[in-house]
Coordinates of C-alpha atoms (C1' of nucleotides) in Angstrom, one line a residue:
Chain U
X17 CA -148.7 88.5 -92.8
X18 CA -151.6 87.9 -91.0
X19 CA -150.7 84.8 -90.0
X20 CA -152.0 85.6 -86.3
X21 CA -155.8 85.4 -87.8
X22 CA -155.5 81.4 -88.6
X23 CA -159.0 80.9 -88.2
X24 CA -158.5 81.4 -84.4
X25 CA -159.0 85.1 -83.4
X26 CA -162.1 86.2 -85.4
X27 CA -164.0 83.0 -86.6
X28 CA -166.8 83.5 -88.9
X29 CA -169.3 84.6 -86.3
X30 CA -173.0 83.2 -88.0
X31 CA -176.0 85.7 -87.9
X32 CA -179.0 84.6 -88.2
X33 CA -180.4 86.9 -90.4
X34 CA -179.1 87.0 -93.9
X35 CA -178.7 90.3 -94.1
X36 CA -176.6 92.1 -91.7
X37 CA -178.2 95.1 -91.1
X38 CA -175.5 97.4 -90.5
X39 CA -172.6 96.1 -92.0
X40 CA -171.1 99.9 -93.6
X41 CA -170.7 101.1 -89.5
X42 CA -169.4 97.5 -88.9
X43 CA -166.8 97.2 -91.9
X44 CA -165.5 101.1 -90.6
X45 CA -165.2 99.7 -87.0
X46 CA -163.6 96.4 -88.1
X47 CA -161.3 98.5 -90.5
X48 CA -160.6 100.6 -87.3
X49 CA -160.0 97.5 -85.0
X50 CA -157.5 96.4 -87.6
X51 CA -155.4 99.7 -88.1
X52 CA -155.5 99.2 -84.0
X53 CA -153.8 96.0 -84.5
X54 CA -151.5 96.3 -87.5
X55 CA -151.3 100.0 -88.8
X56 CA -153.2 101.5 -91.8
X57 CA -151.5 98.9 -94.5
X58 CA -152.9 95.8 -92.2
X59 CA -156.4 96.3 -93.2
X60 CA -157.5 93.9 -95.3
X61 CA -161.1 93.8 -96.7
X62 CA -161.7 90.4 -96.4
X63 CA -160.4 90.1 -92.6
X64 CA -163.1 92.6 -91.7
X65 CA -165.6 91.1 -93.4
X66 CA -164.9 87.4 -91.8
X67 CA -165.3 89.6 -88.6
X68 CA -168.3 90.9 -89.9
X69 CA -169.6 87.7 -90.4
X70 CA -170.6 87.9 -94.1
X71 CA -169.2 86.7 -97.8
X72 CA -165.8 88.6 -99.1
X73 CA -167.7 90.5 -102.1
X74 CA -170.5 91.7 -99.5
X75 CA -168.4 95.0 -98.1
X76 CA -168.8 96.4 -101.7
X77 CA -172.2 96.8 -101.8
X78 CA -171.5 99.3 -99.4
X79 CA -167.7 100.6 -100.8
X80 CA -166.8 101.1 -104.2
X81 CA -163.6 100.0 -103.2
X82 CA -161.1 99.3 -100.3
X83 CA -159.9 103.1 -100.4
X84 CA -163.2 104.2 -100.6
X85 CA -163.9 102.2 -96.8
X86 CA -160.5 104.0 -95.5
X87 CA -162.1 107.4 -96.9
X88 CA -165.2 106.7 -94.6
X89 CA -163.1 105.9 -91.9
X90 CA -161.1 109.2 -92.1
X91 CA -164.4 111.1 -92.7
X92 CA -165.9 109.5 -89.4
X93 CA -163.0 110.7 -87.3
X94 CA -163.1 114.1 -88.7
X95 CA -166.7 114.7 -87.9
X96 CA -165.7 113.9 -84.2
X97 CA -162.6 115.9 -84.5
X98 CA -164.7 118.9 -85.8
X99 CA -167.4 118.1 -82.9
X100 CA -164.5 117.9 -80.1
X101 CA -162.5 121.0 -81.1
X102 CA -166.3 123.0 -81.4
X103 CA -167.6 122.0 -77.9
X104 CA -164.0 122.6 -76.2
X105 CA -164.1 126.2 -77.9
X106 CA -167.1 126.8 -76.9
X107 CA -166.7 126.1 -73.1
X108 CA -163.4 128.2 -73.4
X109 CA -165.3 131.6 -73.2
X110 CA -164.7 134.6 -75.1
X111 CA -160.5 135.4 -75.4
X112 CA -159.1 134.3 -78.6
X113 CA -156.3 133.0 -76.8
X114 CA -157.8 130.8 -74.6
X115 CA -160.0 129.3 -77.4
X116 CA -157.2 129.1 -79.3
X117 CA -155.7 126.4 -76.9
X118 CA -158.9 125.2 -76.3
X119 CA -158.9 124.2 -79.5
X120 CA -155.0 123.3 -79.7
X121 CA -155.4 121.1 -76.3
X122 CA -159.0 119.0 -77.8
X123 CA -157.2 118.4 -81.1
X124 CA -154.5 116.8 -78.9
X125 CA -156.7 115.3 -76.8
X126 CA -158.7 113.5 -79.6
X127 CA -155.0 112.2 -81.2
X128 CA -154.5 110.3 -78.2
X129 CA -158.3 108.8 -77.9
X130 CA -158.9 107.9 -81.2
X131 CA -155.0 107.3 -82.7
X132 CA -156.4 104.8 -85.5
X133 CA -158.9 107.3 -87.0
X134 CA -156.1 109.7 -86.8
X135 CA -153.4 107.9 -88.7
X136 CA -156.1 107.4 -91.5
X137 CA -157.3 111.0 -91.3
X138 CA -153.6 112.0 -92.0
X139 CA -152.7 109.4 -94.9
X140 CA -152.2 112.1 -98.1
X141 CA -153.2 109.1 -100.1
X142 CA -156.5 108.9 -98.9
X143 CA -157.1 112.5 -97.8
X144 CA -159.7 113.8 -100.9
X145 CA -162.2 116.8 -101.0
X146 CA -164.2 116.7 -97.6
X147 CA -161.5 115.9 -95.6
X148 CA -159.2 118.8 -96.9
X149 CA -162.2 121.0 -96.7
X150 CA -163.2 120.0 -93.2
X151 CA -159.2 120.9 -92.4
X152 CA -159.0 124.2 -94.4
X153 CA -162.3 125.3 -92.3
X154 CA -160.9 125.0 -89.2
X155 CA -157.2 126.2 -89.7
X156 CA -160.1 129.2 -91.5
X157 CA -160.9 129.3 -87.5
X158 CA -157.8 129.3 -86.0
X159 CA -156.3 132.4 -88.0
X160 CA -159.6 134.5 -87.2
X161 CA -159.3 134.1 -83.7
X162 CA -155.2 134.6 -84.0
X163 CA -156.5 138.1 -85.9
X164 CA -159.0 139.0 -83.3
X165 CA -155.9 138.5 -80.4
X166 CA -154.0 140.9 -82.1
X167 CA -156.8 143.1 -82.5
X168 CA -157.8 143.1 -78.8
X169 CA -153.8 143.3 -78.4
X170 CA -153.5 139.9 -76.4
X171 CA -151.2 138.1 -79.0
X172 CA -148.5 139.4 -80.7
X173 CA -148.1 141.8 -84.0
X174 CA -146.4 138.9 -86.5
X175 CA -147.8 137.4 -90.0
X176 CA -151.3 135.8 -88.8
X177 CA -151.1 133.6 -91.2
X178 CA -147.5 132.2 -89.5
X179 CA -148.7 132.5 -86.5
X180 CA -151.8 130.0 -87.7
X181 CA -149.0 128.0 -89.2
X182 CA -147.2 127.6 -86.1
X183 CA -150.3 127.1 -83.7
X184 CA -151.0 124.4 -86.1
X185 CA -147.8 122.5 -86.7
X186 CA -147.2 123.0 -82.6
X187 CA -150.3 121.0 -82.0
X188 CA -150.4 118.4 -84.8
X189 CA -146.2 117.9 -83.9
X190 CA -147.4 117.0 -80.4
X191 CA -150.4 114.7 -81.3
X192 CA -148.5 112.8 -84.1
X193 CA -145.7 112.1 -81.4
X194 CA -148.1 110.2 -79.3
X195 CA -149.6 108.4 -82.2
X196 CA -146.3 107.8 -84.3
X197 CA -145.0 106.5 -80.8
X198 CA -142.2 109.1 -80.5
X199 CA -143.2 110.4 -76.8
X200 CA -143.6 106.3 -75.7
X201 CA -140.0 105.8 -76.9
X202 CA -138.5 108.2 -74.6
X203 CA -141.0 107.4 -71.6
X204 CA -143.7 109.5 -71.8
X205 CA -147.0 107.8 -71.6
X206 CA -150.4 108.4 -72.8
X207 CA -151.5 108.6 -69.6
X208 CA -149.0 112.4 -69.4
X209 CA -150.7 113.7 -72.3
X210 CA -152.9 116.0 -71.3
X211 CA -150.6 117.6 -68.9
X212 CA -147.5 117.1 -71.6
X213 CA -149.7 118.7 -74.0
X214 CA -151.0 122.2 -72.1
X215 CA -147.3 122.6 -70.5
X216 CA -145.8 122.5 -73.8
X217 CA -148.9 124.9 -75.7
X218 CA -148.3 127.3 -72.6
X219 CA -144.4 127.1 -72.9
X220 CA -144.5 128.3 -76.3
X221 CA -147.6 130.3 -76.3
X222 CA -145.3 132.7 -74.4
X223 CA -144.1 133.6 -78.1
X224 CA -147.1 134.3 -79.4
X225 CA -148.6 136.6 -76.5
X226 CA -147.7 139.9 -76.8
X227 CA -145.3 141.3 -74.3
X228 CA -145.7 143.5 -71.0
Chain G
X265 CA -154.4 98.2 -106.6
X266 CA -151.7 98.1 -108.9
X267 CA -153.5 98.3 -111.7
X268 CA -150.8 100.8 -113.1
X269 CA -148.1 97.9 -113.5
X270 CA -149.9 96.0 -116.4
X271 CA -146.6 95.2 -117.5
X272 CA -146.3 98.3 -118.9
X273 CA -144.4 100.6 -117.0
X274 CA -141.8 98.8 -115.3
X275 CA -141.6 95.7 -117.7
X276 CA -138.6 93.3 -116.5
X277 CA -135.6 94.8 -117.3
X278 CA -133.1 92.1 -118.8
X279 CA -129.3 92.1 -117.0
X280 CA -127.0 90.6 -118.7
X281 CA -125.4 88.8 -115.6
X282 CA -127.1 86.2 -113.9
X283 CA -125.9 87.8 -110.5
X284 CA -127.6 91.3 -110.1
X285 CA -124.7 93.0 -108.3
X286 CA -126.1 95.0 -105.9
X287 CA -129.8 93.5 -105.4
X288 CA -130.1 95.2 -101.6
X289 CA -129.5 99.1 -102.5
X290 CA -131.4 98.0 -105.4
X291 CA -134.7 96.5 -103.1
X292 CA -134.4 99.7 -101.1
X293 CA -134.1 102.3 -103.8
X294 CA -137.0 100.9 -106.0
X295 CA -139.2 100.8 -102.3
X296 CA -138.4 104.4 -101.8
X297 CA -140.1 105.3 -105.3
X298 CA -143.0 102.6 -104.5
X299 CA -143.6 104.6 -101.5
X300 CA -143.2 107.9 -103.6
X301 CA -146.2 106.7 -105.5
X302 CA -148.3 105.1 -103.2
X303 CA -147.4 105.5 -100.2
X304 CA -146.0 103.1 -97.4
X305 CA -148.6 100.5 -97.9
X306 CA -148.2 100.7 -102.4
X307 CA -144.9 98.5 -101.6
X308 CA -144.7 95.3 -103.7
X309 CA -141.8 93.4 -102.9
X310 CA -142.5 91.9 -106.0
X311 CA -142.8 94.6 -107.8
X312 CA -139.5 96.0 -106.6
X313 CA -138.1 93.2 -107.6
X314 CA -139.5 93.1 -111.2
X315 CA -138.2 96.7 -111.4
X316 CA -134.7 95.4 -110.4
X317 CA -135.1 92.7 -113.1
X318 CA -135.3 89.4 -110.8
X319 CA -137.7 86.9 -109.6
X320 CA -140.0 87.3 -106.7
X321 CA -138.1 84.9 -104.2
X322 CA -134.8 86.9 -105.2
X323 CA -134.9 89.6 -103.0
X324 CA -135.5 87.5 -99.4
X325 CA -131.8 86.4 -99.9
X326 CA -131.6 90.0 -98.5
X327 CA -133.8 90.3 -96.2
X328 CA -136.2 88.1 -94.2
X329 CA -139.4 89.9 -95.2
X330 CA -141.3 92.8 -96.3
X331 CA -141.0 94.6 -92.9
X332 CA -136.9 94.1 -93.1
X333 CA -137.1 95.4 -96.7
X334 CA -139.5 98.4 -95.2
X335 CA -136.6 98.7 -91.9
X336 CA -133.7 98.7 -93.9
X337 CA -135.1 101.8 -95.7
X338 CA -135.9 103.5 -92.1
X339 CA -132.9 102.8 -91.3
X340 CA -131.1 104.4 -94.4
X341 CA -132.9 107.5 -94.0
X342 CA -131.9 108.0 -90.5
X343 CA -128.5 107.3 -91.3
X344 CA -128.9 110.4 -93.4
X345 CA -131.0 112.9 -91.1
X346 CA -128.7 112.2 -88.4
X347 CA -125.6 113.3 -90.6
X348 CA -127.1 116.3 -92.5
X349 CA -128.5 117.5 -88.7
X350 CA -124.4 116.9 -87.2
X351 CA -123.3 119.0 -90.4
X352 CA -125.9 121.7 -89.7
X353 CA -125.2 122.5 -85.6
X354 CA -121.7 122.3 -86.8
X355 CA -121.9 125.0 -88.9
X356 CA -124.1 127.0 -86.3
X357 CA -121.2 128.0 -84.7
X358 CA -121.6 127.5 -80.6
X359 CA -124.2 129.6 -79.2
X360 CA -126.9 126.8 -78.1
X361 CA -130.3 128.6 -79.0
X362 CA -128.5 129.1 -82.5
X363 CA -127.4 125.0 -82.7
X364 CA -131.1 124.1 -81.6
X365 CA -132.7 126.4 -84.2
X366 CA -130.4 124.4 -86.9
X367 CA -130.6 121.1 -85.7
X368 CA -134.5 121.8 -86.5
X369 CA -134.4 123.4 -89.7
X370 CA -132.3 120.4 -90.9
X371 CA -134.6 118.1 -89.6
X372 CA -137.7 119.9 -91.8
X373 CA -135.4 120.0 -94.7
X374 CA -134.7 116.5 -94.4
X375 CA -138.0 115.6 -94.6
X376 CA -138.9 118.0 -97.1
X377 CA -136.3 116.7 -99.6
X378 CA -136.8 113.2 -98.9
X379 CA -140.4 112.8 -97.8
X380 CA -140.4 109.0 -98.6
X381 CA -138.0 108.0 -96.2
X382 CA -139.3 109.9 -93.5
X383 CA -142.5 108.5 -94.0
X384 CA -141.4 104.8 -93.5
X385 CA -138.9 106.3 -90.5
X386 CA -142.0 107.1 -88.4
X387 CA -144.5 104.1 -89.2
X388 CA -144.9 103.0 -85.5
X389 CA -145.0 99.0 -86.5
X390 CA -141.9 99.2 -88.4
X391 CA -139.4 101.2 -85.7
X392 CA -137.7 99.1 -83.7
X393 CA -134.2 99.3 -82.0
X394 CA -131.8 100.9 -83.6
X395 CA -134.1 103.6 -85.2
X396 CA -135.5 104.4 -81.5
X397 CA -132.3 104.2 -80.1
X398 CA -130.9 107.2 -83.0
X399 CA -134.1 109.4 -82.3
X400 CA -133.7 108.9 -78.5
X401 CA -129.7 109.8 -79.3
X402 CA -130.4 113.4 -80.9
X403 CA -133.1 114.3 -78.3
X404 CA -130.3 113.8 -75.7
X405 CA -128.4 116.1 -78.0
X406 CA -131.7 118.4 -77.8
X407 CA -131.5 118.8 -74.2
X408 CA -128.0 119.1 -73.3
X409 CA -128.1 122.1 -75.5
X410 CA -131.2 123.3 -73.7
X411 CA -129.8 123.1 -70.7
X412 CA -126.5 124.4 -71.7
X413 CA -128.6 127.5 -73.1
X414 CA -130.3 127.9 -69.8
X415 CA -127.0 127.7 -67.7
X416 CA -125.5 130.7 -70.3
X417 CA -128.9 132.6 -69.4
X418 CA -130.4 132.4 -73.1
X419 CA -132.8 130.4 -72.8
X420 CA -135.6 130.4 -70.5
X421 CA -135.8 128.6 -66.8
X422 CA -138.6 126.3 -67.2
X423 CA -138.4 122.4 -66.7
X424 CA -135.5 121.6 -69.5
X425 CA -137.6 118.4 -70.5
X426 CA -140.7 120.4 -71.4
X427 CA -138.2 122.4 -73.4
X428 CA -136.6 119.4 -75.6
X429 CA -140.1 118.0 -75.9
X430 CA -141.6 121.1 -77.4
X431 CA -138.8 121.6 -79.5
X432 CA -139.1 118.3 -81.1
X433 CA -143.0 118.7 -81.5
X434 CA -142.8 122.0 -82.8
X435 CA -140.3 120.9 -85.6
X436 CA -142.0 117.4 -86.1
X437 CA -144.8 118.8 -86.3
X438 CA -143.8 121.3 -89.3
X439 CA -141.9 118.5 -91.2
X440 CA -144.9 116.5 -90.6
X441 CA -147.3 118.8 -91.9
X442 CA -145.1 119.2 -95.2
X443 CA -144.8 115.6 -95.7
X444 CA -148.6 114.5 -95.1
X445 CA -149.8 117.3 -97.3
X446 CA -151.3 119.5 -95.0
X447 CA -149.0 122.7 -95.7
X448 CA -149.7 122.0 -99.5
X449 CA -153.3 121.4 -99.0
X450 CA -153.1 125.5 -97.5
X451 CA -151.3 126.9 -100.4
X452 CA -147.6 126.4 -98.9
X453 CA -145.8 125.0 -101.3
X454 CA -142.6 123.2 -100.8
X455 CA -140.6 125.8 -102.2
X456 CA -141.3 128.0 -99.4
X457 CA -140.7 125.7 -97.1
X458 CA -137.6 127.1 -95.7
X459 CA -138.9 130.5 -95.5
X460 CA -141.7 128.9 -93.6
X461 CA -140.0 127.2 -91.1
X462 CA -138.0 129.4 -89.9
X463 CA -140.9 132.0 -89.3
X464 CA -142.6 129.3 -87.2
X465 CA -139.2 128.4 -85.6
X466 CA -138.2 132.2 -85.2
X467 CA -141.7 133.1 -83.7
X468 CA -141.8 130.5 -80.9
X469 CA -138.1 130.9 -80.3
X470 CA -139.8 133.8 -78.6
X471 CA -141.4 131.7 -75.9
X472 CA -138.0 129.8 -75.3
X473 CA -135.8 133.1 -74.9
X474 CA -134.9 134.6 -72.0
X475 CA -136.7 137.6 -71.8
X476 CA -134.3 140.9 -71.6
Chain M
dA298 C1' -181.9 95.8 -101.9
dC299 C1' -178.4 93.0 -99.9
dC300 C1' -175.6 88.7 -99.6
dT301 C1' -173.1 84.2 -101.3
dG302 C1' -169.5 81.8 -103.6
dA303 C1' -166.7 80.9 -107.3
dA304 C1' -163.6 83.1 -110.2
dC305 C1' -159.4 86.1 -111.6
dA306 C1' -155.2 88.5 -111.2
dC307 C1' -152.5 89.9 -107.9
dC308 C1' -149.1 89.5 -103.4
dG309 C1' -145.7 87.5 -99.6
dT310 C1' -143.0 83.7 -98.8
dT311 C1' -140.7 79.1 -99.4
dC312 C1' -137.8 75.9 -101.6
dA313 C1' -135.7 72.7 -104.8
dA314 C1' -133.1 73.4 -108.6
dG315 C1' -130.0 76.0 -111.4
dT316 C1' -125.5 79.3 -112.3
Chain T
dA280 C1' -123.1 82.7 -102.6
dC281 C1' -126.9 84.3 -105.3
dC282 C1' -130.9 83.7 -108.5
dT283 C1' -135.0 81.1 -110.9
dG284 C1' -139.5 79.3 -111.2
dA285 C1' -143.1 76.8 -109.5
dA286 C1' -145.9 76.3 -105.5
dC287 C1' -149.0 77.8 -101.5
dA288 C1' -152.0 80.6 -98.9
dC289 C1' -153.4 84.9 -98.9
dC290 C1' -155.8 89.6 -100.8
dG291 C1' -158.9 93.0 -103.7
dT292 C1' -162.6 92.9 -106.9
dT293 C1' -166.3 91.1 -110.0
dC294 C1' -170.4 88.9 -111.0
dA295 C1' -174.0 85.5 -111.7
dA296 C1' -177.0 83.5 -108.6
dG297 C1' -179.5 83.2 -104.4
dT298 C1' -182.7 85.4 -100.3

DNA sequence: ACCTGAACACCGTTCAAGT
DNA sequence: ACCTGAACACCGTTCAAGT
């Protein structure tokens, strides 16, 4: 393992300062860079330091510990998660529905993007109090809007709470297929996602909008 | 990491042949509780191998590394899914829509029950070959029934790939949201998991009907 | 306040030697 | 044919010492 980083790739890059100035943001986009390059369990401390340029004890001045760096990575992503799904809400207008998939289409949309903060987001290991909370609040979103379609009789008269459910699982299926690689395996590429992605919310939003 | 192993817990179990017997199913058993544990990334080939009772170097006369330790498993599970989803659309009797709807609720009980292996099933750096091959295998499956629905008039006339594709996300999506925690963080438990899916399944089996 | 560099106990992997 | 045990180069983490 890691045999590729034989003091080739990412040489000890010198700085002239001794301190580095920003070396939390640079450990979070080296871990980043490395979940890129060999998945969540190819992160190694030390590699991103070396890329950092600075000693292997410097990164925990900054971390507690190595989970504690993967914590801050997933808690990056979900801040620009949250500030995606809000904006592409927000320029949905007013009908639940349509925010609804809004929502649905950005959370898709930032899967594909940003597929290494994603996978860490998503690890149940590292996913602790913020995170969930961040999660709860928006899935708090989606089921108020589900309610306010039924009130205004544009989605259907089920369980709101299933209905959340299933909005939720629809969209996370589709984004974890591009990240876990299922939808490249059988030829559909990144570059299909967005129109993959509102065909398939559309198809089965027909289930979920209320008849006649 | 691994802090839990000071030769406490899983202390070297003595055999009293100098041959284990069965070292492979052995390697792949003791992963699958690693990953129970820890996750993908908590497996110690050595440790799996102290738990089996032999030497660190033992366990690479069975496999070439960590990552064919880690495919074997992948491989194991599939071996499973695939028969428990053949045994469910044979029992659905022949209607299409009906053999769909069980292929996926096997596939989320599958994961349920055995979270582990579909965890190391989906890590995108470990799947190679003959798992791709398996999952491309039972989407083909997927669609032929889709279509088959669609000729017999049950199933909706839209583009048959968009179809199989949402089907698989939908239920990926569901199994994935058990297995990463995300129904549990929401109060689901895994007891209702069946009750669940079928809810989601049921309610945008809606969108895929015919309508009439 | 932040970083270095040596130290420690791990891990993956190899290989001669044992059974 | 399969396993041991020592070896090597890694990794996470700590801590005195440096700037």
């Amino acid at each position: 393992m890691f045999m590729a980083s034989k003091r080739t790739t990412g040489a000890k890059r010198k700085r002239k300062t001794y301190h580095h100035g920003d070396l939390r943001q640079a450990m979070i986009e080296g871990a980043l860079k490395l979940v890129a390059e060999h998945g969540p369990d190819g992160v190694s401390v030390r590699e991103a330091a070396r890329r950092a340029g600075v000693s292997p004890g410097a990164p925990f001045r900054h971390f507690a510990d190595k989970s504690e760096l993967m914590a801050a990575v997933a808690s990056d992503g979900m801040q620009r998660l949250l500030a995606s799904m809000m904006q592409a809400t927000t320029e949905a207008g007013d009908d639940p529905a349509d925010r609804l998939r809004a929502m649905g289409v950005a959370f898709v949309r930032f899967a594909v993007a940003h597929p290494s903060h994603f996978r860490v987001m998503h690890v149940p290991e590292l996913s602790m109090g913020a995170l969930r909370d961040a999660a709860r609040s928006s899935r708090a979103q989606m089921k108020s809007l589900v309610e306010e379609g039924q009130r205004q009789g544009t989605l259907v008269d089920c369980d709101p709470e299933i209905a959340t459910l299933a909005s939720y699982a629809l969209v996370y299926g589709v984004a974890r297929m591009f990240v876990d690689g299922l939808f490249s395996a059988q030829g559909v590429r990144d570059s299909r996602a967005e129109a993959v992605t509102t065909a398939i919310v559309d198809l089965f939003g027909r289930g979920l909008r209320k008849p006649g």
